[in-house]
Coordinates of C-alpha atoms in Angstrom, one line a residue:
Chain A
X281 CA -1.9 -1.9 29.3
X282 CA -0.6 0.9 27.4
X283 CA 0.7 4.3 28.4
X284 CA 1.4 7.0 27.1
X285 CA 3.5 9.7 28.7
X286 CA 3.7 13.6 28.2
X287 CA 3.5 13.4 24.1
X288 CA 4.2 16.6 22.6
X289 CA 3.4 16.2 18.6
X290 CA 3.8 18.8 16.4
X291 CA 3.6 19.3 12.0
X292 CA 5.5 22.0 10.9
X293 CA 4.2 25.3 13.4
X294 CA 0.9 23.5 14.3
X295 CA 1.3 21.8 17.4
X296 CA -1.4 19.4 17.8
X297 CA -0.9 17.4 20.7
X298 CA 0.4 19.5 23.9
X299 CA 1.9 16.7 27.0
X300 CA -0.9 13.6 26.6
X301 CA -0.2 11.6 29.6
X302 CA -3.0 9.0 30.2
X303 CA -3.3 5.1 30.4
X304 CA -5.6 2.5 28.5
X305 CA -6.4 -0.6 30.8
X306 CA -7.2 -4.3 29.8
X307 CA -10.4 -6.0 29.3
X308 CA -11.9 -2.3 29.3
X309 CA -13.1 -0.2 26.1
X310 CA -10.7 3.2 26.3
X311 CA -12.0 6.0 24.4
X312 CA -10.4 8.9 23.2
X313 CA -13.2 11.1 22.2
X314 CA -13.2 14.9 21.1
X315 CA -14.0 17.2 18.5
X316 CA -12.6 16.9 14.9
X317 CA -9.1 18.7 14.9
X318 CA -8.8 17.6 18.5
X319 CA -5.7 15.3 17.8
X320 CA -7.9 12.1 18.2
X321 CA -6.5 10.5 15.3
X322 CA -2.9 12.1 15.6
X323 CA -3.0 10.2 19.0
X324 CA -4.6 7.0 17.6
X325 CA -2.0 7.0 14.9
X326 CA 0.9 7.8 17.5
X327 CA -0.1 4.9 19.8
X328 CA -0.1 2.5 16.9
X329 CA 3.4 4.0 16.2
X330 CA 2.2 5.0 12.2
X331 CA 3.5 8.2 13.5
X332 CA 6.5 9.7 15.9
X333 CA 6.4 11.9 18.6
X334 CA 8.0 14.9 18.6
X335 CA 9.0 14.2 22.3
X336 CA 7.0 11.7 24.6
X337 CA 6.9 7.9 25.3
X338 CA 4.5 5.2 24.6
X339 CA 4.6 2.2 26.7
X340 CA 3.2 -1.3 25.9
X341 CA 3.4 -3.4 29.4
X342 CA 5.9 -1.5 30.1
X343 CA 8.1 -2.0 27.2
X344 CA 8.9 1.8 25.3
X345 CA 7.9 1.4 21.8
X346 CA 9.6 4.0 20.1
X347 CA 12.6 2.9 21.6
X348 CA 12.5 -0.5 19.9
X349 CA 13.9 -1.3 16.5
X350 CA 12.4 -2.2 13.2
X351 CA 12.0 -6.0 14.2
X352 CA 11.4 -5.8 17.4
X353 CA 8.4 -2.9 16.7
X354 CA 7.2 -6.0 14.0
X355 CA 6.4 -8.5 17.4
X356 CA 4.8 -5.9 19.1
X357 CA 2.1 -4.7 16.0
X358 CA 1.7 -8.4 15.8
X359 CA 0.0 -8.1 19.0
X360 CA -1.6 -5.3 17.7
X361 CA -5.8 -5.3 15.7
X362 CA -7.0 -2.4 14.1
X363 CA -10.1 -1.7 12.6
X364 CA -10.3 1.6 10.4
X365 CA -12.9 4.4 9.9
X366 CA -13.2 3.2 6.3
X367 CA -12.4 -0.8 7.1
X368 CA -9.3 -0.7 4.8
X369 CA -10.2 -4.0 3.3
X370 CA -8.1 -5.0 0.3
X371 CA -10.6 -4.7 -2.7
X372 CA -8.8 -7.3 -4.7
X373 CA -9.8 -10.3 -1.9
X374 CA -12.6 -12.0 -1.0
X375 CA -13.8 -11.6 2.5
X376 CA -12.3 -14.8 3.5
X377 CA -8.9 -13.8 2.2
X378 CA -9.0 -10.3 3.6
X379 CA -9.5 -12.2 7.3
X380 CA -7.0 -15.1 6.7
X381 CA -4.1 -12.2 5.1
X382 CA -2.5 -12.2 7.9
X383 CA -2.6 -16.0 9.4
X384 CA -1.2 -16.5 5.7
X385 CA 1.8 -14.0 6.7
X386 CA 2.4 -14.7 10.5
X387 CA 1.7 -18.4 10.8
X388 CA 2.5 -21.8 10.1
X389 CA -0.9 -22.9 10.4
X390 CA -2.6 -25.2 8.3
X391 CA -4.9 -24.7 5.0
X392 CA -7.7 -26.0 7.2
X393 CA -6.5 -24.5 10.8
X394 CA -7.0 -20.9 9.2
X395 CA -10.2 -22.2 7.2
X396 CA -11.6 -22.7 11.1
X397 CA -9.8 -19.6 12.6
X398 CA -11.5 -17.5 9.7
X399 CA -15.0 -18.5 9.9
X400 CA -14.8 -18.8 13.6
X401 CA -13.8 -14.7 13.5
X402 CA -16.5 -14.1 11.4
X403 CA -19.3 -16.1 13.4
X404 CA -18.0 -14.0 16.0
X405 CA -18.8 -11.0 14.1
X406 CA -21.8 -12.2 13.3
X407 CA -21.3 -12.8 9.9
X408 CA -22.6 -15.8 7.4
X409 CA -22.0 -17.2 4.0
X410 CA -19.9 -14.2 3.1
X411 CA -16.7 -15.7 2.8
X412 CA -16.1 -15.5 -1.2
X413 CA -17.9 -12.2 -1.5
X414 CA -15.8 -8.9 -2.2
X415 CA -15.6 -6.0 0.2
X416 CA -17.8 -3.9 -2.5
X417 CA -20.5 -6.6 -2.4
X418 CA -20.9 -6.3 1.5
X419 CA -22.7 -3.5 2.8
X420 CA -21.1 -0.7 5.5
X421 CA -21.8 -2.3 8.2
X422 CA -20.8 -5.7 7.3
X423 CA -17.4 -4.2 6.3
X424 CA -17.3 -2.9 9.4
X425 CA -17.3 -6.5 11.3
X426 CA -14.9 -8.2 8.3
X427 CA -12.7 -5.4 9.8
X428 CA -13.6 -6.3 13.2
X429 CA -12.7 -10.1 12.1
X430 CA -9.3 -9.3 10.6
X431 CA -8.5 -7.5 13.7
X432 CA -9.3 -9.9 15.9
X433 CA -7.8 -13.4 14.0
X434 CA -4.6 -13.2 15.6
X435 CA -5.6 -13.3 18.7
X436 CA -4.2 -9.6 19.7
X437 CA -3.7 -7.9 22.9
X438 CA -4.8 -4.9 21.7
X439 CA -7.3 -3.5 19.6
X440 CA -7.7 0.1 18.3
X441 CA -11.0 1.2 16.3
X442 CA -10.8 4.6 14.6
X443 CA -14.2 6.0 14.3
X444 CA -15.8 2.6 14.5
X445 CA -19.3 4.0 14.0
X446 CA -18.7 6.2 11.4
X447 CA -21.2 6.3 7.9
X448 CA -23.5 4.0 10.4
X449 CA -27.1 4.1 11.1
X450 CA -27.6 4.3 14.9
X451 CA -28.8 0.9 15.3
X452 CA -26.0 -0.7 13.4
X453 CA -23.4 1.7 14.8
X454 CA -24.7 0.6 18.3
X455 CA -24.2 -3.4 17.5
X456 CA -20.7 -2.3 16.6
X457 CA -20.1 -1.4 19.8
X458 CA -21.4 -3.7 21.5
X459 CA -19.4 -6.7 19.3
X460 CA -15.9 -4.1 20.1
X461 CA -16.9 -4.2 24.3
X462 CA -18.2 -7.5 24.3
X463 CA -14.7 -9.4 22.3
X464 CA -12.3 -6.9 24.5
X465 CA -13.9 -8.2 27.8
X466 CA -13.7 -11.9 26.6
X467 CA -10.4 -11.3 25.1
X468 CA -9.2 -9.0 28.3
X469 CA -8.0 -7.2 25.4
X470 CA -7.1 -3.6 25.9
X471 CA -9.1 -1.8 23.3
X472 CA -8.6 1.6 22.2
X473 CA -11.7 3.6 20.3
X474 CA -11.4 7.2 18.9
X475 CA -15.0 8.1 18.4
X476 CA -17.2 11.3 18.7
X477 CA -20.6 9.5 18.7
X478 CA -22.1 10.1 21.4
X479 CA -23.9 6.5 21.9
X480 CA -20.9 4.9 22.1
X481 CA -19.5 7.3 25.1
X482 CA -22.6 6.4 26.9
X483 CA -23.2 3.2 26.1
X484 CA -19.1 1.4 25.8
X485 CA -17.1 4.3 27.6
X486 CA -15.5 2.4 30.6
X487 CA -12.7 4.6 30.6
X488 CA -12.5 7.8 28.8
X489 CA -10.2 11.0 28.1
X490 CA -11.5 14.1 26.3
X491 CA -9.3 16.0 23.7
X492 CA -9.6 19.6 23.8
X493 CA -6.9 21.9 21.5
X494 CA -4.3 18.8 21.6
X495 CA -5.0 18.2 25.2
X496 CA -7.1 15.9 27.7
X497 CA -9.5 18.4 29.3
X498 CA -11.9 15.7 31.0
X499 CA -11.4 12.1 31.7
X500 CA -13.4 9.7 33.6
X501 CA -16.3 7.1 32.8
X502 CA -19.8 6.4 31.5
X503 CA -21.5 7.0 34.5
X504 CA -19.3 10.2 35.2
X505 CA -20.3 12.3 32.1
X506 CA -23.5 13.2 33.1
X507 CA -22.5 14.6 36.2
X508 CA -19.2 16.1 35.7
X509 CA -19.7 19.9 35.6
X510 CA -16.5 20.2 33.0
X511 CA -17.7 23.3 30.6
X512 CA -15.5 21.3 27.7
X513 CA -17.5 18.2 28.8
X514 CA -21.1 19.7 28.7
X515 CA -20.3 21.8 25.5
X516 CA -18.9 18.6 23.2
X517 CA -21.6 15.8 24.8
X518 CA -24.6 18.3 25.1
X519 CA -24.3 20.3 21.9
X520 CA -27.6 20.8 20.6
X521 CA -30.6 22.0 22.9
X522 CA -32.2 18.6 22.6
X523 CA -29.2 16.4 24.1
X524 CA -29.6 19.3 26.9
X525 CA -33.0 18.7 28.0
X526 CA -32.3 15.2 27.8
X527 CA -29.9 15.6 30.3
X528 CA -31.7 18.3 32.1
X529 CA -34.7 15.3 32.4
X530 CA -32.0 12.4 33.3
X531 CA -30.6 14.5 36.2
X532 CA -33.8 15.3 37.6
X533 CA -34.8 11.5 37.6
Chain B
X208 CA 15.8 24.5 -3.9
X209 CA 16.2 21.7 -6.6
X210 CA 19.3 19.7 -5.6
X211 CA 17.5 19.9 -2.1
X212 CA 14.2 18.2 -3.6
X213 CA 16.2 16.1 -5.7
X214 CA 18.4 14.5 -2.7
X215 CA 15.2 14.5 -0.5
X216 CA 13.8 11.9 -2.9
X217 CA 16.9 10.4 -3.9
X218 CA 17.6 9.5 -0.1
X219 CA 13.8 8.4 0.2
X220 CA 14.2 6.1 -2.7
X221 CA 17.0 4.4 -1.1
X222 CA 15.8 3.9 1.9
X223 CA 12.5 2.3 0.3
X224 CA 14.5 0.0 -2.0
X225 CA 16.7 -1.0 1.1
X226 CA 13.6 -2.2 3.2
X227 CA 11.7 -3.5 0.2
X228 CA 15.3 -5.8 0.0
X229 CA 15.3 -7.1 3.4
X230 CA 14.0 -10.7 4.6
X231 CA 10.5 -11.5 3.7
X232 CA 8.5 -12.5 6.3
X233 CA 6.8 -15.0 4.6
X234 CA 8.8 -16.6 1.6
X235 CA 5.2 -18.7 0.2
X236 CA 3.3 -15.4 -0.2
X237 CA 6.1 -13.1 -1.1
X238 CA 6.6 -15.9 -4.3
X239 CA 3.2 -16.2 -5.0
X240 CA 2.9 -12.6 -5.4
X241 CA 5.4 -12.6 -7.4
X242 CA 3.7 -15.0 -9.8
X243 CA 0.9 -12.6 -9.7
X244 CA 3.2 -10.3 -11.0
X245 CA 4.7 -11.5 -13.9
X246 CA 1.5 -13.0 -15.2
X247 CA 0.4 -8.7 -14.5
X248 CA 3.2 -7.1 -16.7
X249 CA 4.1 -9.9 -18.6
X250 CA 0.9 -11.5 -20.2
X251 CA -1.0 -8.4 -19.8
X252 CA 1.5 -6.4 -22.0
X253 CA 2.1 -9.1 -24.8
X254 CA -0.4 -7.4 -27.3
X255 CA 0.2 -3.8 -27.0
X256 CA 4.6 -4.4 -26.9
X257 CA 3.7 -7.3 -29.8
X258 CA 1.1 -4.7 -32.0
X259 CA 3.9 -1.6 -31.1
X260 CA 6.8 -3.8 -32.4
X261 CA 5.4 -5.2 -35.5
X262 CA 4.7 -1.5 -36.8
X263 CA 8.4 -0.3 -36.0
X264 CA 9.7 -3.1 -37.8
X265 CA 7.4 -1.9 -40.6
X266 CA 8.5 1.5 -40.5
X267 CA 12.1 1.1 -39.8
X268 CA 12.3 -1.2 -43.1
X269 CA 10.0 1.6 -45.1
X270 CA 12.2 3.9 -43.9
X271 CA 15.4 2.5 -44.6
X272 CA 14.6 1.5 -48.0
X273 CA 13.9 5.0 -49.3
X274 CA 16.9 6.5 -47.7
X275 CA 18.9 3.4 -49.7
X276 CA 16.9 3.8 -52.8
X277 CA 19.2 5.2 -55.7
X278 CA 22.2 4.6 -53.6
X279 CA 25.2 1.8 -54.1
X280 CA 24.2 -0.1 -50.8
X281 CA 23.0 -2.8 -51.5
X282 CA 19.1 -4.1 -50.7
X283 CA 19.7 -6.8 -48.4
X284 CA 21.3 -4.5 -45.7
X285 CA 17.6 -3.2 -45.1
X286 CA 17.3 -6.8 -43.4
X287 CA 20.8 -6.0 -41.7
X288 CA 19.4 -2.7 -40.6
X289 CA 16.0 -3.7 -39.5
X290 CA 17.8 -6.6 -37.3
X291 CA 20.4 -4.6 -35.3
X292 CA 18.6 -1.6 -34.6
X293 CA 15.4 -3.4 -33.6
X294 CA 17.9 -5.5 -30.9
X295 CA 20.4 -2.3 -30.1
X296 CA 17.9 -0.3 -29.9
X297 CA 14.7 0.1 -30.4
X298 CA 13.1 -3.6 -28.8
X299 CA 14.3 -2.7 -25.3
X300 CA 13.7 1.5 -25.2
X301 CA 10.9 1.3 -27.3
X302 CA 8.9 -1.6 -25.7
X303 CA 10.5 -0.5 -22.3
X304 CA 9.3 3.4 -22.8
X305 CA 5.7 2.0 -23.6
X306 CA 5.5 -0.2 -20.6
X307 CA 6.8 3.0 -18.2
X308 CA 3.6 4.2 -19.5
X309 CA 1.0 1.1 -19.3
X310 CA 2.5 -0.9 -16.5
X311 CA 4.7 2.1 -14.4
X312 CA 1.6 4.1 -14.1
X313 CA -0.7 1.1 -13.0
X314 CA 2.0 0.1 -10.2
X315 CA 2.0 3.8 -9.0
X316 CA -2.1 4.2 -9.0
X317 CA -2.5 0.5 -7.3
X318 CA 0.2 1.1 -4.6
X319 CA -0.8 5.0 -4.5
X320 CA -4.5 3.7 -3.8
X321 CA -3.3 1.3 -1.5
X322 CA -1.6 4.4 0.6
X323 CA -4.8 6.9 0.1
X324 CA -7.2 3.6 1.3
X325 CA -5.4 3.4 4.4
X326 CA -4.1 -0.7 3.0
X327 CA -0.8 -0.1 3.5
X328 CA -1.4 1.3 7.0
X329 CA -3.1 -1.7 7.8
X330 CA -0.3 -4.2 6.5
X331 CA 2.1 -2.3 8.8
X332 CA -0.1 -2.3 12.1
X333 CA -0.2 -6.1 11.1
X334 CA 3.8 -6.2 11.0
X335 CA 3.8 -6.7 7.7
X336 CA 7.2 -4.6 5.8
X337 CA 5.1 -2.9 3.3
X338 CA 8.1 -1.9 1.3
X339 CA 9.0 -5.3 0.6
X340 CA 5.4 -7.0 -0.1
X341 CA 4.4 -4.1 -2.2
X342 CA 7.9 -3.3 -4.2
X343 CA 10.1 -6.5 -4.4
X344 CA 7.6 -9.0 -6.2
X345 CA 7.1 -6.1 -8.3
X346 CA 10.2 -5.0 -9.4
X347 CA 11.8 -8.8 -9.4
X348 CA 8.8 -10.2 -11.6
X349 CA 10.0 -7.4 -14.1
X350 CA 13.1 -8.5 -13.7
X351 CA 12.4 -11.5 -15.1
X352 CA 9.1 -10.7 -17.4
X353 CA 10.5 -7.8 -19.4
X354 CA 13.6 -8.7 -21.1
X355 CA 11.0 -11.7 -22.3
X356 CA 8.7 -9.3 -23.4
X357 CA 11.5 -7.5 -25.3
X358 CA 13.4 -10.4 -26.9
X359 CA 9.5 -11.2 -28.1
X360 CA 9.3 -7.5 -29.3
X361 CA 12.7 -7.9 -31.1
X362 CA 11.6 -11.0 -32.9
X363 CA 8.0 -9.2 -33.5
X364 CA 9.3 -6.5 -35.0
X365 CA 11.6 -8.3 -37.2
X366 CA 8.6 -9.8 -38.6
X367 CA 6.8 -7.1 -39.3
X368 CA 9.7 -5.3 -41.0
X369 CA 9.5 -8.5 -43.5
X370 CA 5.5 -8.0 -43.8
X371 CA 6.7 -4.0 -45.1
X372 CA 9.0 -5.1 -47.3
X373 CA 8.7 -7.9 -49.2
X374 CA 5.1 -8.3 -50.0
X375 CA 5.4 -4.8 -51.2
X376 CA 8.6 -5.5 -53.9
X377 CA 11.0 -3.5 -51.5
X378 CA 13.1 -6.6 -51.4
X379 CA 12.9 -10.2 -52.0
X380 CA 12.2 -13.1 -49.5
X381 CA 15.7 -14.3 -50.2
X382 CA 17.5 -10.9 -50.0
X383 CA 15.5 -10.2 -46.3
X384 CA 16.7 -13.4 -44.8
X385 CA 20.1 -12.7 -46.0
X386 CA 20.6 -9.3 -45.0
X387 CA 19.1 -10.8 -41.5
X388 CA 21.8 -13.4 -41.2
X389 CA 24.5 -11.0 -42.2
X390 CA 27.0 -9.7 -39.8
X391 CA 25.4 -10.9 -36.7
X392 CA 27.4 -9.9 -33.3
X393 CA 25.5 -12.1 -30.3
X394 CA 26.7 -9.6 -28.2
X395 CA 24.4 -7.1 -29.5
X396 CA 21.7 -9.4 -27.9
X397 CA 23.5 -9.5 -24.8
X398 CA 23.0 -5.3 -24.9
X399 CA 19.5 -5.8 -25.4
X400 CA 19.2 -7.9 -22.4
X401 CA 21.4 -5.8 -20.6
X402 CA 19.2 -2.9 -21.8
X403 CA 15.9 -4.5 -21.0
X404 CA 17.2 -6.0 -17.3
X405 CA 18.1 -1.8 -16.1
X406 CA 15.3 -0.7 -17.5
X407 CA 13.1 -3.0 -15.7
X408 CA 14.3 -2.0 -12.9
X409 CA 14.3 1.5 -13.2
X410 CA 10.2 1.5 -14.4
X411 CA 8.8 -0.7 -11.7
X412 CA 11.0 0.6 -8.5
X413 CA 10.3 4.6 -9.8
X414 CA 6.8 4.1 -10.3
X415 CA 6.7 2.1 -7.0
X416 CA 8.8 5.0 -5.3
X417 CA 6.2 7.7 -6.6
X418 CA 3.0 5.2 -5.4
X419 CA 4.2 4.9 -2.1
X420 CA 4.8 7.9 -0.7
X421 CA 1.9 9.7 -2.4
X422 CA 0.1 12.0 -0.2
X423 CA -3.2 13.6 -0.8
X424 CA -6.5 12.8 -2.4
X425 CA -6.8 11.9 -6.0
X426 CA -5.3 14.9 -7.8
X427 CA -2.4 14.1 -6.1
X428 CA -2.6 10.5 -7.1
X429 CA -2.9 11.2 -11.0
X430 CA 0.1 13.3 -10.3
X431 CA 2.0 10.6 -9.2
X432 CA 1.0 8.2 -12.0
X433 CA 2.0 10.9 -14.8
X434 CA 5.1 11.7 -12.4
X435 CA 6.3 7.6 -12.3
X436 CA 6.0 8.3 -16.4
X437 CA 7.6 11.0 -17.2
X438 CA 10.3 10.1 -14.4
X439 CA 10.8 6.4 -15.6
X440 CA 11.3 7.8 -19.2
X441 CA 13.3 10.4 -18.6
X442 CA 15.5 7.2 -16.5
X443 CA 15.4 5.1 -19.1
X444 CA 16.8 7.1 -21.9
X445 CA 19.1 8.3 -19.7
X446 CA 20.1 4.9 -19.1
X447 CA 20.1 3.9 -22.4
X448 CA 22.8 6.0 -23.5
X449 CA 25.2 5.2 -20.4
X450 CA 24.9 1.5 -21.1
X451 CA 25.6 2.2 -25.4
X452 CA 28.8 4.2 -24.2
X453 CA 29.7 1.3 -21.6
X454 CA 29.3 -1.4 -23.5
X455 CA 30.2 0.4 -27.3
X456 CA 33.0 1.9 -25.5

């Protein structure tokens, strides 16, 4: 589990994130979702510890991360998967490289130990007969689930997705998020997604928080959104007229 | 406002070289990065520090022998000349100012890019110590690769001051290899090592320094290539004269 507790964050005069205090649970898909210049990333980014609080704690199973040192900070992220909004896939590696990068750092493993770890990660994703290809050579979405694979390859305890879906077509963007719910419950990983799509708050949210202004104005579930009567809520999920009557029709049901 | 800026990124670049120096995690891919590395600056740079050197050994002896021309020195010191300020001098600042330029920029756009991508943000949520995967094979396969490269640009350029003068009538064969062999100090080559080893340092670790904290889109990444040129220049001459008064002194 991680918590965090009352994170103030600020840059320069903006203050951006104003006393966050929420929880993300294991073997559950935890979404911070929002509008842009909400703080979602600032808070993604803070919970991974790539940036510092200004004041405010961040707990993972209990143990305070920015109170650890360099090393000790090192174990935890080792624990830690992250896929990005743009994959961050080094260019210069294959595929198969990319995945096995950090079995090559971390372990001790054999040539043909990560050969199996690697191409089991990526039959997990879904993925065939890519292994010597180049991030460039592989479309979006593809990228998307080599990202997914080098999260996953050490076996973490967490996983955080920035904007998993972003620069997807819905139907690929929807099998993304169904691979990210369906290796957290198998993993009883506690996965964190920053996303503003609104397919994946209905269809993955098992435990959300909405950012409004640097702060949670709504949190709650999937099944929860529909009838919360949260203005923030209603305003951010139901923007356009259409996404209204669709609701408008589901409530009536 | 300046000394401000100036310690700011003095205290940055210290604190970068300290991590980049600490334990690797992994000593296999650390070393075979390193390899990478050398066979990067070193093999990639042999034709533009071998075609640069062979032209200022041309125009060094060119040069030399019309300044000489009517006077009571005699010929062969044009070999003399073209010997001791190709190793002094111009070998390790000249080959070490073009490589600021072709390999300081490249290390400052690649690691830049890797910062802008979000790679190096990735390497530290995996626990890896950016500093030291990204810098230290860097700046030690320079280390190692440049004073090569400039001992081959001092014997390059020695060659093509002969190719200037003697086929031309300057000089004889004879009176070239003479004036080569005359009055030769070893420690003068020691200098140029000396010269070539600081410098390596200084280009690969500056341009590193501007590459990793880059911020910004890709104005500000051009920036920081021309910045890790100008600034390893501006180093290396720097450095070049405190090292002829130390070790001249």
């Amino acid at each position: 589990m991680i918590r965090a507790e009352n994170i103030f964050k600020s840059f320069e005069d903006q203050e951006v994130l104003k006393g966050i205090t929420t929880q993300f649970y294991p073997g559950k898909t935890n979404l911070i979702i929002g509008r842009s210049g909400a703080g979602k990333t600032v808070l993604l980014k803070l919970l991974v510890g790539l940036l510092s609080p200004t004041t405010g704690k961040v707990f993972y199973d209990d143990i305070d991360f920015f109170g650890l040192n360099k090393r000790q900070k090192r174990t935890i992220r080792m624990e830690v998967g992250m896929l990005f909004q743009a994959s961050a896939l080094f260019d210069s590696m294959t595929v198969e490289e990319n995945i096995r990068f950090p079995l090559d750092m971390f372990t001790n493993m054999t040539r043909k130990e990560k050969l199996d770890r690697v191409n089991y990660c990526l039959e997990r994703v879904n993925l065939h007969e890519v292994n010597d290809r180049y991030p460039s050579e592989v479309s979006g979405g593809m990228q998307k689930r080599v990202g997914i694979a080098r999260a996953i390859v050490l076996k973490p305890k967490y996983l955080f997705c920035d904007e998993p879906n972003s620069g997807l077509d819905p139907k690929t963007a929807i099998l993304i998020d169904e691979l990210i719910r369906s290796i957290t419950i198998e993993n009883n990983m506690t996965t964190v997604v920053n996303t503003h799509d609104m397919n994946s708050v209905m269809g993955i949210g098992d435990n959300i928080i909405l950012l409004y202004n640097g702060e949670i104005a709504w949190r709650g579930n999937r099944d929860e959104v529909m009838e919360s009567n949260n203005e923030v809520l209603q305003n951010f999920i139901f923007a356009s007229p259409f996404l209204q009557q669709l609701r408008d029709l589901a409530l009536e049901k | 406002m300046f000394l401000k800026n100036f310690l700011t990124h003095l205290g940055r670049y210290v604190i970068m070289m300290r991590m980049a120096f600490s334990r690797p995690e992994n000593m296999s891919m650390y070393y075979r990065e390193t390899l990478r590395q050398m066979n990067d600056i070193g093999i990639g740079s042999v034709m533009i520090v071998g075609l640069i050197s062979i032209f200022i050994g041309a125009v060094t002896a060119v040069q030399f022998a019309y300044q000489l021309d009517g006077t009571l020195v005699p010929t062969y010191y044009i070999g003399y000349i073209i010997r001791d300020s190709t190793i002094i001098e111009l070998a390790p600042t000249i080959t070490c100012l073009v490589l600021a330029g072709k390999v300081g920029s490249n290390i400052a756009a690649e690691i830049g890019g890797m910062r802008q991508k979000e790679h190096i943000d990735a390497m530290e949520i995996m626990g890896v110590n950016t500093a030291a995967y990204l810098v230290m094979p860097k700046v030690i396969a320079a280390l190692f690769v440049i004073p090569m490269l400039v001992a081959i640009a001092a014997f390059i350029s020695i060659i093509g001051g002969f190719a200037a003068a003697v086929p031309t009538g300057l000089m004889s064969t004879a009176e070239f290899v003479q004036g080569v062999r005359s009055f030769f100090e070893p420690y003068n080559v020691f200098m140029m090592f000396v010269k070539s080893v600081v410098f390596a340092g200084l280009l690969t670790s500056v341009s590193a320094y501007q590459g990793y904290y880059v911020e910004g889109g890709s104005i500000e990444l051009g920036k920081a290539s021309t910045n890790a040129v100008v600034f390893s220049d501006i180093l290396i001459l720097l450095a070049d004269y405190v090292i002829a008064v130390l070790l001249t002194g």
